[in-house]
mmCIF file of C-alpha atoms in Angstrom:
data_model
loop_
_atom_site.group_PDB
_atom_site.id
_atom_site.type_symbol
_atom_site.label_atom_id
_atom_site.label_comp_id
_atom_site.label_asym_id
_atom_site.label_seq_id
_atom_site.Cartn_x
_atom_site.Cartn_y
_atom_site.Cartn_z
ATOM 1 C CA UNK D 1 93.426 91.674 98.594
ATOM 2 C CA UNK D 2 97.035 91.723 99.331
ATOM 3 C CA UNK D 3 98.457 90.029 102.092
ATOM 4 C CA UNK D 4 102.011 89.387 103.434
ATOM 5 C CA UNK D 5 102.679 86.593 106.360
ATOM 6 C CA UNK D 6 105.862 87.183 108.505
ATOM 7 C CA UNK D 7 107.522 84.642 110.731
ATOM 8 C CA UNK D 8 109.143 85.922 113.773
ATOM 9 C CA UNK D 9 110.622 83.015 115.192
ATOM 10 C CA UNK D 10 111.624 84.133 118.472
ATOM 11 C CA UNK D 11 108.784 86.077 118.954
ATOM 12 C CA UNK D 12 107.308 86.298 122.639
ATOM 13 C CA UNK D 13 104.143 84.145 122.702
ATOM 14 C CA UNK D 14 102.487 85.965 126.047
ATOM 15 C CA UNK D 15 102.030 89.809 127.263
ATOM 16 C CA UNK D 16 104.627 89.255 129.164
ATOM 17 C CA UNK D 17 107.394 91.647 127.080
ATOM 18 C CA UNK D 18 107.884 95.363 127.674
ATOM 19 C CA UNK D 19 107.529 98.069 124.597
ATOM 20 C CA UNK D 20 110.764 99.195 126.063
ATOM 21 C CA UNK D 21 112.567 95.942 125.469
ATOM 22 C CA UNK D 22 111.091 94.757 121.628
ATOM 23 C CA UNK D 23 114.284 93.596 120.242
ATOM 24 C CA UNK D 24 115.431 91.705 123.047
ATOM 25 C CA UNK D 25 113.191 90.391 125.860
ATOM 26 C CA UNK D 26 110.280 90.468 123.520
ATOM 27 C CA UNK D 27 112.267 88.177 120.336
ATOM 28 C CA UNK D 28 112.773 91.321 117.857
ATOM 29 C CA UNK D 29 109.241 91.698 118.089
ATOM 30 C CA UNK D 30 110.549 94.862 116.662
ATOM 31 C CA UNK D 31 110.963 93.626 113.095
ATOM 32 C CA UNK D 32 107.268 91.895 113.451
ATOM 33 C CA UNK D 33 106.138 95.647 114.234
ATOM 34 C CA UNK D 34 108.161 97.520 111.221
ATOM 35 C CA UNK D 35 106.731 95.021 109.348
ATOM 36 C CA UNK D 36 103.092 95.610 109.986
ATOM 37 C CA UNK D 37 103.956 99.790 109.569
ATOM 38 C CA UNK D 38 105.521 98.803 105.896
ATOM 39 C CA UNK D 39 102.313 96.760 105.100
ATOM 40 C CA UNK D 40 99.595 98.985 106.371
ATOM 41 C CA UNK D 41 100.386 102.363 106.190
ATOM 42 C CA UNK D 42 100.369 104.930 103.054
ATOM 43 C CA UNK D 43 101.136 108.540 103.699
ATOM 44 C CA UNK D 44 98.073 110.106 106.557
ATOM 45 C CA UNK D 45 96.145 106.764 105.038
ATOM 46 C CA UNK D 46 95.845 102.751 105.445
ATOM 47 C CA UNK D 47 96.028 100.508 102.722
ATOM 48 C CA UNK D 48 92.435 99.112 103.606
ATOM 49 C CA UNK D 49 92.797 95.732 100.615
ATOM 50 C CA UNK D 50 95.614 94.651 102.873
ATOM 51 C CA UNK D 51 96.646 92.234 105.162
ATOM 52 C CA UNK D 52 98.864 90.887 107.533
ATOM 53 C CA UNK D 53 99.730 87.660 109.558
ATOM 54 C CA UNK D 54 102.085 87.573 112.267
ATOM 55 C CA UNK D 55 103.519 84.136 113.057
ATOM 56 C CA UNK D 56 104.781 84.086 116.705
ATOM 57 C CA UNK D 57 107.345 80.997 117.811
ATOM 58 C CA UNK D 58 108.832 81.684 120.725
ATOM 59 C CA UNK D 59 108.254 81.210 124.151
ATOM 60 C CA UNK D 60 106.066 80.406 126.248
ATOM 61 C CA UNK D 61 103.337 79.461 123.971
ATOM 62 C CA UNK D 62 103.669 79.006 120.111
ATOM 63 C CA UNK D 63 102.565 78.954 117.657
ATOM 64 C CA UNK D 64 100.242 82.076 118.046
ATOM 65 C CA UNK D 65 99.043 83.989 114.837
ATOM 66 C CA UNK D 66 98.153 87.319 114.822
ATOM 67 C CA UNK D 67 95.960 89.148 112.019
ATOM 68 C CA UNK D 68 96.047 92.759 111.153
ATOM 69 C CA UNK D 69 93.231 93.600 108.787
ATOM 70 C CA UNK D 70 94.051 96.993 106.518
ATOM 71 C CA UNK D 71 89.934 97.334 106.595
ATOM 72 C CA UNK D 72 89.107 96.852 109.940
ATOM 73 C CA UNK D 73 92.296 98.303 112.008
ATOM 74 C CA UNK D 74 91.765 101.435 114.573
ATOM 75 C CA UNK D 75 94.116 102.227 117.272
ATOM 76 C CA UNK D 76 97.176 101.666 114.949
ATOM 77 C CA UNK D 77 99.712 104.350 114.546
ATOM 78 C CA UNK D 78 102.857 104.059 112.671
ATOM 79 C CA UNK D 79 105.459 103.679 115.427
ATOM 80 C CA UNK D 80 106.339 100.653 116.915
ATOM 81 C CA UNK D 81 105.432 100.914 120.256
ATOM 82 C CA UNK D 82 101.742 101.317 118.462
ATOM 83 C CA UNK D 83 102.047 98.049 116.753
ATOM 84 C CA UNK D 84 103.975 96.518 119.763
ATOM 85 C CA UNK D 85 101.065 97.664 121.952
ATOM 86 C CA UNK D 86 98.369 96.064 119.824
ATOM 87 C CA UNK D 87 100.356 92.505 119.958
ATOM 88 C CA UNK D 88 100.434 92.676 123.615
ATOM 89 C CA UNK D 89 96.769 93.432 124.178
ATOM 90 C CA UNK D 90 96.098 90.316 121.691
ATOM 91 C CA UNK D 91 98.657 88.278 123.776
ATOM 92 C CA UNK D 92 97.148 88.740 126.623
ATOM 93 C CA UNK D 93 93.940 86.544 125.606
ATOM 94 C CA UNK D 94 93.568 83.103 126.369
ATOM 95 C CA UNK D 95 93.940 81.086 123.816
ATOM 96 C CA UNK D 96 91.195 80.072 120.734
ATOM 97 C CA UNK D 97 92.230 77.640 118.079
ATOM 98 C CA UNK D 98 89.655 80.064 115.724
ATOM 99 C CA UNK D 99 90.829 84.238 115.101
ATOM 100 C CA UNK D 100 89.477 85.782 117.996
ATOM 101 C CA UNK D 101 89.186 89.454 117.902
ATOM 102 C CA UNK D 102 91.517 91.678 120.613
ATOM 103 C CA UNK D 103 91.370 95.371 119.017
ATOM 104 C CA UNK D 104 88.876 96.501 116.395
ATOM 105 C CA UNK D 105 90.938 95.059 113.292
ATOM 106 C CA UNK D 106 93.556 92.917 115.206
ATOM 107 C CA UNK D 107 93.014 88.792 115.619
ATOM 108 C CA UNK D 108 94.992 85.984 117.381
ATOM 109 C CA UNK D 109 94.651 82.404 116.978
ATOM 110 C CA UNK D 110 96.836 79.601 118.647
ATOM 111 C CA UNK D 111 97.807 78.243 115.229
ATOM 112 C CA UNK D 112 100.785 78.392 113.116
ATOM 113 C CA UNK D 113 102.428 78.273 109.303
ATOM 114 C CA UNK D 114 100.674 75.014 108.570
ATOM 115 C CA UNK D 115 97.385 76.185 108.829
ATOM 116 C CA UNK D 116 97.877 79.978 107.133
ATOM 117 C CA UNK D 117 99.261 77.966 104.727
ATOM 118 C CA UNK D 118 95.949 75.609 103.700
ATOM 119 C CA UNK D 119 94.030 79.061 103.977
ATOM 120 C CA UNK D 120 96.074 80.966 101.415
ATOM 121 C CA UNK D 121 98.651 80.542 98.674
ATOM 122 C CA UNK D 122 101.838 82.329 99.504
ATOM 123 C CA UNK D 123 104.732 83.227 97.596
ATOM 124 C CA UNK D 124 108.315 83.303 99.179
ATOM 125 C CA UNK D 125 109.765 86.604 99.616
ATOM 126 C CA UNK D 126 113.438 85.012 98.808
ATOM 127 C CA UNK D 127 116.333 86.723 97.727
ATOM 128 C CA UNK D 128 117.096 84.058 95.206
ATOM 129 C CA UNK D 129 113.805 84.026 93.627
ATOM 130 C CA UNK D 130 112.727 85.562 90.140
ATOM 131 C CA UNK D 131 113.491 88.952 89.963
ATOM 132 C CA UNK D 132 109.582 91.012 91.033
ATOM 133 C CA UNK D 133 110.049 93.556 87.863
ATOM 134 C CA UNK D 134 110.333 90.357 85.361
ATOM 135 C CA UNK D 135 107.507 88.000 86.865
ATOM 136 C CA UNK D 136 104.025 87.955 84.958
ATOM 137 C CA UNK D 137 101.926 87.565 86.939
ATOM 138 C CA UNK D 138 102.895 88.823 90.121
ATOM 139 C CA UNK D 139 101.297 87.117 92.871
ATOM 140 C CA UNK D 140 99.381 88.997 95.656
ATOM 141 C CA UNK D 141 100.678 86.910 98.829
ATOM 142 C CA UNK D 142 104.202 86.960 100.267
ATOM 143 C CA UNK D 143 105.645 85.163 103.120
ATOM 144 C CA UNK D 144 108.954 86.584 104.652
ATOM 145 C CA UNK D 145 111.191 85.475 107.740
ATOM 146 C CA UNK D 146 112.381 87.749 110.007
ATOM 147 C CA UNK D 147 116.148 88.122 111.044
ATOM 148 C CA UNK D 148 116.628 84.604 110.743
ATOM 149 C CA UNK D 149 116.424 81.851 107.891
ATOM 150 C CA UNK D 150 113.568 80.064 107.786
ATOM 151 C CA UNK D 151 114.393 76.573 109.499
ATOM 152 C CA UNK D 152 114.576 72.914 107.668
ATOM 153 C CA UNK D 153 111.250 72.108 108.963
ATOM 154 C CA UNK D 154 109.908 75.407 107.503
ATOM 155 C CA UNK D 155 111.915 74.979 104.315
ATOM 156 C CA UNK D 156 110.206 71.468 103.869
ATOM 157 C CA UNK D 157 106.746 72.631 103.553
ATOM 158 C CA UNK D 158 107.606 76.171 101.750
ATOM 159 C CA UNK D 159 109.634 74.642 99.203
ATOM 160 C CA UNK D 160 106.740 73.839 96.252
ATOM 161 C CA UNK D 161 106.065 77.208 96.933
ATOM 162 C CA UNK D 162 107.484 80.221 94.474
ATOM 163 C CA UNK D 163 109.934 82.616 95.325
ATOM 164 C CA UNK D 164 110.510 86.168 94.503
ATOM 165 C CA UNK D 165 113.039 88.456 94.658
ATOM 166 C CA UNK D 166 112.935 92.437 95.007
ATOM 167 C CA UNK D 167 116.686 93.231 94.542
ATOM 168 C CA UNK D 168 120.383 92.385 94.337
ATOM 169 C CA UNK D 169 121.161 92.829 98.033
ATOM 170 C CA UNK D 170 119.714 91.148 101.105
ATOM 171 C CA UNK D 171 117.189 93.377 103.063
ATOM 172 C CA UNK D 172 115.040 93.488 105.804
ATOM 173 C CA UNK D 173 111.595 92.296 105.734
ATOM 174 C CA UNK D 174 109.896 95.223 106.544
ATOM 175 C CA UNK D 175 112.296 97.102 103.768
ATOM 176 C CA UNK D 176 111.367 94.205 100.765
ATOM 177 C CA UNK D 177 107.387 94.457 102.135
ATOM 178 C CA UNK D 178 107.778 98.467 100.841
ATOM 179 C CA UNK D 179 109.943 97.251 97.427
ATOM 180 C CA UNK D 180 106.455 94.153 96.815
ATOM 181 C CA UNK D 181 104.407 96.140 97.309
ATOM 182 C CA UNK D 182 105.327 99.649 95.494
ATOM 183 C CA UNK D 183 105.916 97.118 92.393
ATOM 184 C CA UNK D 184 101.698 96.055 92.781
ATOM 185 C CA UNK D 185 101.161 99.940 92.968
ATOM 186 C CA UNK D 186 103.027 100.442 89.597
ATOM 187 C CA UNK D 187 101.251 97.697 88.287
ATOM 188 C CA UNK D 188 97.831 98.613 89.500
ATOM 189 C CA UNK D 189 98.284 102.280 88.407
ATOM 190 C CA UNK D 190 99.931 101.228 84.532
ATOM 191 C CA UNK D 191 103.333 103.020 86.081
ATOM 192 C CA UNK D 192 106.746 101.167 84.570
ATOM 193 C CA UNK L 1 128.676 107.982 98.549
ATOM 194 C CA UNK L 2 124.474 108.121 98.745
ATOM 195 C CA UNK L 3 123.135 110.747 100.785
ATOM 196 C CA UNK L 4 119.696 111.451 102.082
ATOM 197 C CA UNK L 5 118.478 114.496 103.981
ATOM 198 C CA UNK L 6 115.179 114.250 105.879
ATOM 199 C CA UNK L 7 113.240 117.649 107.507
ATOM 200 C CA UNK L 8 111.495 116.937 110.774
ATOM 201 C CA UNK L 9 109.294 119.931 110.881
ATOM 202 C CA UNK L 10 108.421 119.788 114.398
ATOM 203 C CA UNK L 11 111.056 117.968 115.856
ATOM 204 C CA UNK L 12 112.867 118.434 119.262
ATOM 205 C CA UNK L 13 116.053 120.089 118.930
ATOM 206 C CA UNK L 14 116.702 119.414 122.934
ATOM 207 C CA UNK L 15 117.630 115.889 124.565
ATOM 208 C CA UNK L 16 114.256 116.483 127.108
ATOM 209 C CA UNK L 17 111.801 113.856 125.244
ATOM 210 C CA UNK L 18 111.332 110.456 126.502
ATOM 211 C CA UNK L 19 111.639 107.639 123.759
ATOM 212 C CA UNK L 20 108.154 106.558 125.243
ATOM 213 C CA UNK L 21 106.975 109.511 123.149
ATOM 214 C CA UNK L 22 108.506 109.825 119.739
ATOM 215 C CA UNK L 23 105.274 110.446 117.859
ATOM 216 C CA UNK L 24 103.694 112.962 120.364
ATOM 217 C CA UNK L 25 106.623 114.900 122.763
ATOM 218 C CA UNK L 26 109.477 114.655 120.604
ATOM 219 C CA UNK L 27 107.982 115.620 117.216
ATOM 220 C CA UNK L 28 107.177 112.678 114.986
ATOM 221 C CA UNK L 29 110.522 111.946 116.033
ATOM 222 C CA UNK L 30 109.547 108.068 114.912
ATOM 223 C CA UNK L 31 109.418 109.049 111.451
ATOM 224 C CA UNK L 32 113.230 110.275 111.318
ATOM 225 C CA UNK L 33 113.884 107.098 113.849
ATOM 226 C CA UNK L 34 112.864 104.904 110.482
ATOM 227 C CA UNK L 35 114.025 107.069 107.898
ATOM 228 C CA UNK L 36 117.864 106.250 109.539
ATOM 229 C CA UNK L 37 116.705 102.628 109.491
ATOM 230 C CA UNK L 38 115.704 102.421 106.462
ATOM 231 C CA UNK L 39 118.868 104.696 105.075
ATOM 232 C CA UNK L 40 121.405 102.714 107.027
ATOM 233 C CA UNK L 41 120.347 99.017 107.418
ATOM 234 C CA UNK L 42 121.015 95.761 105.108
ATOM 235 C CA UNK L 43 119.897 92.447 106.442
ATOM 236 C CA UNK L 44 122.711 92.004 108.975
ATOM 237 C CA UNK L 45 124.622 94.611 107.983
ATOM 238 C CA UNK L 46 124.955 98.529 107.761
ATOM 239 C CA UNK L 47 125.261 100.001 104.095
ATOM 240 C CA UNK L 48 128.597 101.835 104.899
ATOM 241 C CA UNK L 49 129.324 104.218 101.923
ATOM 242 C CA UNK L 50 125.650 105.657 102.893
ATOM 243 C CA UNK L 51 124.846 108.988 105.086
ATOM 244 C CA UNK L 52 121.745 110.592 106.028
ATOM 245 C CA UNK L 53 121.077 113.915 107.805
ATOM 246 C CA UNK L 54 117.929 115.136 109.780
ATOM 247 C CA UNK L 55 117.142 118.419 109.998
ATOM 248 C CA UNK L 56 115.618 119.200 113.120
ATOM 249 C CA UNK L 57 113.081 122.454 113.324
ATOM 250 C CA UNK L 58 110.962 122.008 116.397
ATOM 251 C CA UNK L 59 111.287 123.755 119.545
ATOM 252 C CA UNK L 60 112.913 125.393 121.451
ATOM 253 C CA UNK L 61 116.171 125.774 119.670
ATOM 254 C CA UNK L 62 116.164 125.487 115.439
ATOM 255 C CA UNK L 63 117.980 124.589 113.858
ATOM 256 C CA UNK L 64 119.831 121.241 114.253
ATOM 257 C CA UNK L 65 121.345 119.175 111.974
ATOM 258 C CA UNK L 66 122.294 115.418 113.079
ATOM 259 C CA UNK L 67 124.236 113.538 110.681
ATOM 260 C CA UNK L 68 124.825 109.703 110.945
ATOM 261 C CA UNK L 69 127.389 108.400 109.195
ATOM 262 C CA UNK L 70 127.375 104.408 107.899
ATOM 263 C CA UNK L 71 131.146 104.461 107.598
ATOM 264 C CA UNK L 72 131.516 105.708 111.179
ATOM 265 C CA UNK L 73 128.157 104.563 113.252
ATOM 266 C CA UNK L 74 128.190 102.466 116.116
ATOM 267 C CA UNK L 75 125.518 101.234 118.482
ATOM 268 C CA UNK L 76 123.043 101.239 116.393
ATOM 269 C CA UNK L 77 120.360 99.128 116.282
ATOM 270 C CA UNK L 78 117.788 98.543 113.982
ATOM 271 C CA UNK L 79 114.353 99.581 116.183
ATOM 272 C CA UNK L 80 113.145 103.061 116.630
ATOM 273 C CA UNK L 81 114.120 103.717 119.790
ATOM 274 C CA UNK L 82 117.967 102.901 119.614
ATOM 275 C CA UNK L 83 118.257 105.693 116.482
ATOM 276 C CA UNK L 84 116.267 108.430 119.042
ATOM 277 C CA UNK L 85 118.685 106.945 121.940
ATOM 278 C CA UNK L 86 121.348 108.633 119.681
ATOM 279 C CA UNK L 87 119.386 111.542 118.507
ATOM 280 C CA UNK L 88 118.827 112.611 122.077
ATOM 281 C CA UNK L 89 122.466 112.042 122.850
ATOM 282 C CA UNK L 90 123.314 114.258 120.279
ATOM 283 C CA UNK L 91 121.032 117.030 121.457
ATOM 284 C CA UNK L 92 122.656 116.930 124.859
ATOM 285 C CA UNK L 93 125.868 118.554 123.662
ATOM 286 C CA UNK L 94 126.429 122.436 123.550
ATOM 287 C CA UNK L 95 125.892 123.968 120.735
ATOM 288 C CA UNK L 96 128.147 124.052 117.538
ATOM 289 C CA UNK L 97 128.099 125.381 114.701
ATOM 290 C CA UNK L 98 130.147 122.828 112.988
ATOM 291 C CA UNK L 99 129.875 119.084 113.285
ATOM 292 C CA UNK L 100 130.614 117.396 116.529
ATOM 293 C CA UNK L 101 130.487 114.094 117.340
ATOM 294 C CA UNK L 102 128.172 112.724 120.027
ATOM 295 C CA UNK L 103 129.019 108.940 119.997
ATOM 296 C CA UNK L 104 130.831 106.847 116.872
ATOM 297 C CA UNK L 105 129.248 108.046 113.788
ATOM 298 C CA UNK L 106 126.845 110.623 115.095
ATOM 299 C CA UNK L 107 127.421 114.397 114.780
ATOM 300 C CA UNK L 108 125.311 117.468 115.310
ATOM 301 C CA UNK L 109 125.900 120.661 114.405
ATOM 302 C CA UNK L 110 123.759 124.372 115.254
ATOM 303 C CA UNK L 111 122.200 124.603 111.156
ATOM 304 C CA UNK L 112 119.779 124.414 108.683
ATOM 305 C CA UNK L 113 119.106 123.214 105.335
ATOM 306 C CA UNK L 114 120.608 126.569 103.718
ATOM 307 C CA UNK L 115 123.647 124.982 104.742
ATOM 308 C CA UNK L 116 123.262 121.397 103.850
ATOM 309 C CA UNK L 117 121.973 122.640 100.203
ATOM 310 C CA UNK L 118 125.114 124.672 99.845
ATOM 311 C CA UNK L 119 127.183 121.234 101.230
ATOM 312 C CA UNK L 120 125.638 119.008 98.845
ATOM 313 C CA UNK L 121 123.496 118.275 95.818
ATOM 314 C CA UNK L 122 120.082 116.828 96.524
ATOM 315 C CA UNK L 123 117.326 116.003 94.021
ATOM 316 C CA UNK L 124 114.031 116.226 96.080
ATOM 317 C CA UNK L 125 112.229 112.506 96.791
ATOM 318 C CA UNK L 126 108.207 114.423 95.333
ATOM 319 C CA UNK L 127 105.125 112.342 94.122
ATOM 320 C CA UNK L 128 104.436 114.361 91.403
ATOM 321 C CA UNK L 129 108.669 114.436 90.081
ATOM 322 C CA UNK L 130 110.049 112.283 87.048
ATOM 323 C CA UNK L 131 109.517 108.519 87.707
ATOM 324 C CA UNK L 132 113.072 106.969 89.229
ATOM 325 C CA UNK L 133 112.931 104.084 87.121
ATOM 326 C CA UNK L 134 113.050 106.286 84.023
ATOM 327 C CA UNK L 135 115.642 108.408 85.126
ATOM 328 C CA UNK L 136 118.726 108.323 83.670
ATOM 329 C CA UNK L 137 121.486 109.000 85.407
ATOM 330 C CA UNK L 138 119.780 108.795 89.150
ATOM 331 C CA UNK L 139 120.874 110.957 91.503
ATOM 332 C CA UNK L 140 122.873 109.929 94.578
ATOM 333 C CA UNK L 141 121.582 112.387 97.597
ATOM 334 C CA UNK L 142 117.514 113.093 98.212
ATOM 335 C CA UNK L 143 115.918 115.050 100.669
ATOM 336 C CA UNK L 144 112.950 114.035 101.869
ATOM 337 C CA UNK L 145 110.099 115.848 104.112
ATOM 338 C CA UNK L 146 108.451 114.309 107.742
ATOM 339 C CA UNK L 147 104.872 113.551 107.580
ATOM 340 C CA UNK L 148 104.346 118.098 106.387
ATOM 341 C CA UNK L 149 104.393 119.063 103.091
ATOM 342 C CA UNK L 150 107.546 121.677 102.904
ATOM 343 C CA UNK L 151 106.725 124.737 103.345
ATOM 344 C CA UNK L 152 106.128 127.835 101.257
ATOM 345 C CA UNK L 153 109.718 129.332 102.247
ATOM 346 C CA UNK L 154 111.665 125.650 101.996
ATOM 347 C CA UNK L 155 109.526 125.332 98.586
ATOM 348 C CA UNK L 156 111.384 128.581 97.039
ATOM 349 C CA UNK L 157 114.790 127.252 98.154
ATOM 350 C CA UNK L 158 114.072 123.747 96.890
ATOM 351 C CA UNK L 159 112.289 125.167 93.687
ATOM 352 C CA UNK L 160 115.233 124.810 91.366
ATOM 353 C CA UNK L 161 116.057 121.555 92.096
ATOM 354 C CA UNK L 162 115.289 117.830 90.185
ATOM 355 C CA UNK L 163 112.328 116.172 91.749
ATOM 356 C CA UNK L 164 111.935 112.550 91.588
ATOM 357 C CA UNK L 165 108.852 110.024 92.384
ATOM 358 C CA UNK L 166 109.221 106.080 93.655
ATOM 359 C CA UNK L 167 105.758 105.490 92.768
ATOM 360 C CA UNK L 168 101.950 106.273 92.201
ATOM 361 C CA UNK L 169 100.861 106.588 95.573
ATOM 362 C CA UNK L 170 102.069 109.113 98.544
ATOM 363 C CA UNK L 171 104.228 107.177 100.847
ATOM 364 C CA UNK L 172 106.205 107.564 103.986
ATOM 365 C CA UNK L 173 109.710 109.489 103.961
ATOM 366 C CA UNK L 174 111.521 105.355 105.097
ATOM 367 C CA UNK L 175 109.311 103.638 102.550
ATOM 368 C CA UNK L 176 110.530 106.171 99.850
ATOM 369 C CA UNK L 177 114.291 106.072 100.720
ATOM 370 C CA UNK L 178 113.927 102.040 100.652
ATOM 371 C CA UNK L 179 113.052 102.407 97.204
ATOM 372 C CA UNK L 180 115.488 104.906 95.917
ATOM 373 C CA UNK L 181 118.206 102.524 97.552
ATOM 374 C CA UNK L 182 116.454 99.684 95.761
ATOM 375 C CA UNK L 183 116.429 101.530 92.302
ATOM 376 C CA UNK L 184 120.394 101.988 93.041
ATOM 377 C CA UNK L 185 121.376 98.919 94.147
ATOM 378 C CA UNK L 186 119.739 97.095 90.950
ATOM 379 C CA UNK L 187 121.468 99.957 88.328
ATOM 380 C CA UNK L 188 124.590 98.981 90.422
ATOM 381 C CA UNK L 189 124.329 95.425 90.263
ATOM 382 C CA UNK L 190 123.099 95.401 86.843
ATOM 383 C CA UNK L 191 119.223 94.591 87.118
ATOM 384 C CA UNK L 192 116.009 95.787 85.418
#
């Protein structure tokens, strides 16, 4: 199972955010939605061993967590507005400390980092990590940020944690979620 | 200068779709909306010595070619629909059948890929091509397909070109150019 956590730190915590508005009234809810296209879709398929956790902190509400499970997910095109859709359905439920379930495949949980954290190992998605192409093993968890660095409180508890890097220049989080995961493919499939 | 050329088989070539509709009205118009993301966009930053043209085939009036151009763009934002804000700007303007610009960075002109091809050399982004990471040198301009296979009269153009495969498994047209950019970035900064 591969799974990838992202932290969108100004991420809208209720249903109250239009699809017209992701990247500003909604907290670049955008990036949270490119993210979950880059983790769960293959060409006309799903990568069904995958998963991912959205971490929501902003307003009104956080933390709120939000699981997309490659095996279970319906509904989901690759578009934003699909993703962005499927977050707002699961926003609108009241709140459950456990995963409760919104859309066939998609979960929300008022809980955070901390406890995603005590559930799975993660590496750090970090651009001054060890280069993905040289590490050996490769692990099969990855925890990115979204537009913004992850904060001092964040860096505290992430900071036993390993850190990988997929390339020379600073990208996007939904772009270095394609570059981790195409290097598992090669590896999976005896490519270079 | 890295180029990347990206057919939308069915897209709109008029400004009459609503960006609540990418996927369905305008065409998979979504897909080219990330494949200019993914093209253009660092973290924080736009790659600026990078350009990417759609070819647009759907009705009522093929062919259109929109270029964007990372040197020249402006107001451009990351999410889906601020790329088909500009694409339907674009397709408001008369026809032309040379470049015209729509706003900063965005031009359109009245043509195909014969055209492009004869503009530029492109090496075609194929599953079943000669692994990037082998290749040596790398070409700097791909064209890419939408979610269609090309078809049998684009295949007999395109036959005599270099073919080239990011991986083992079929991906999107954005997750594909991310990794093309990837492969150059690390031969340009020196990394495996």
């Amino acid at each position: 199972m591969r799974r990838f956590a992202v932290i969108g730190h100004l991420a809208r915590t209720d249903s109250g955010f239009t699809l017209e508005d992701m990247p500003g009234g909604a907290g670049r809810m955008d990036i949270l939605c490119r993210c979950v296209q880059s983790v769960l879709f293959l060409s006309h398929t799903i990568r069904r061993d995958t998963e991912v956790y959205l971490i929501l902190l902003g307003p009104p509400s956080p933390p709120r967590t939000i699981l997309f499970s490659g095996e279970k997910i319906r509904y989901l095109s690759p578009d934003e507005r699909s993703a962005g859709s499927l977050i707002r359905r699961a926003l609108s439920l009241p709140p459950s400390p456990y995963f409760i379930e919104s859309t066939p495949g998609v979960y929300i949980r008022s809980a955070g980092l901390d406890l995603l954290l005590h559930e799975h190992a993660f590496a750090i998605a970090d651009e001054h990590g060890e280069d993905i192409r040289c590490a050996d093993p490769l692990p099969l968890a990855y925890l990115l940020s979204d537009h913004l660095d992850f904060t001092p409180e964040e860096g505290a508890i992430l900071d036993p944690l390993p850190r990988y890097s997929v390339g020379p220049l600073p990208l996007h989080a939904d772009h270095a979620i394609t570059l981790i995961h195409n290097e598992l493919d090669r590896r999976g499939a005896g490519w270079p």
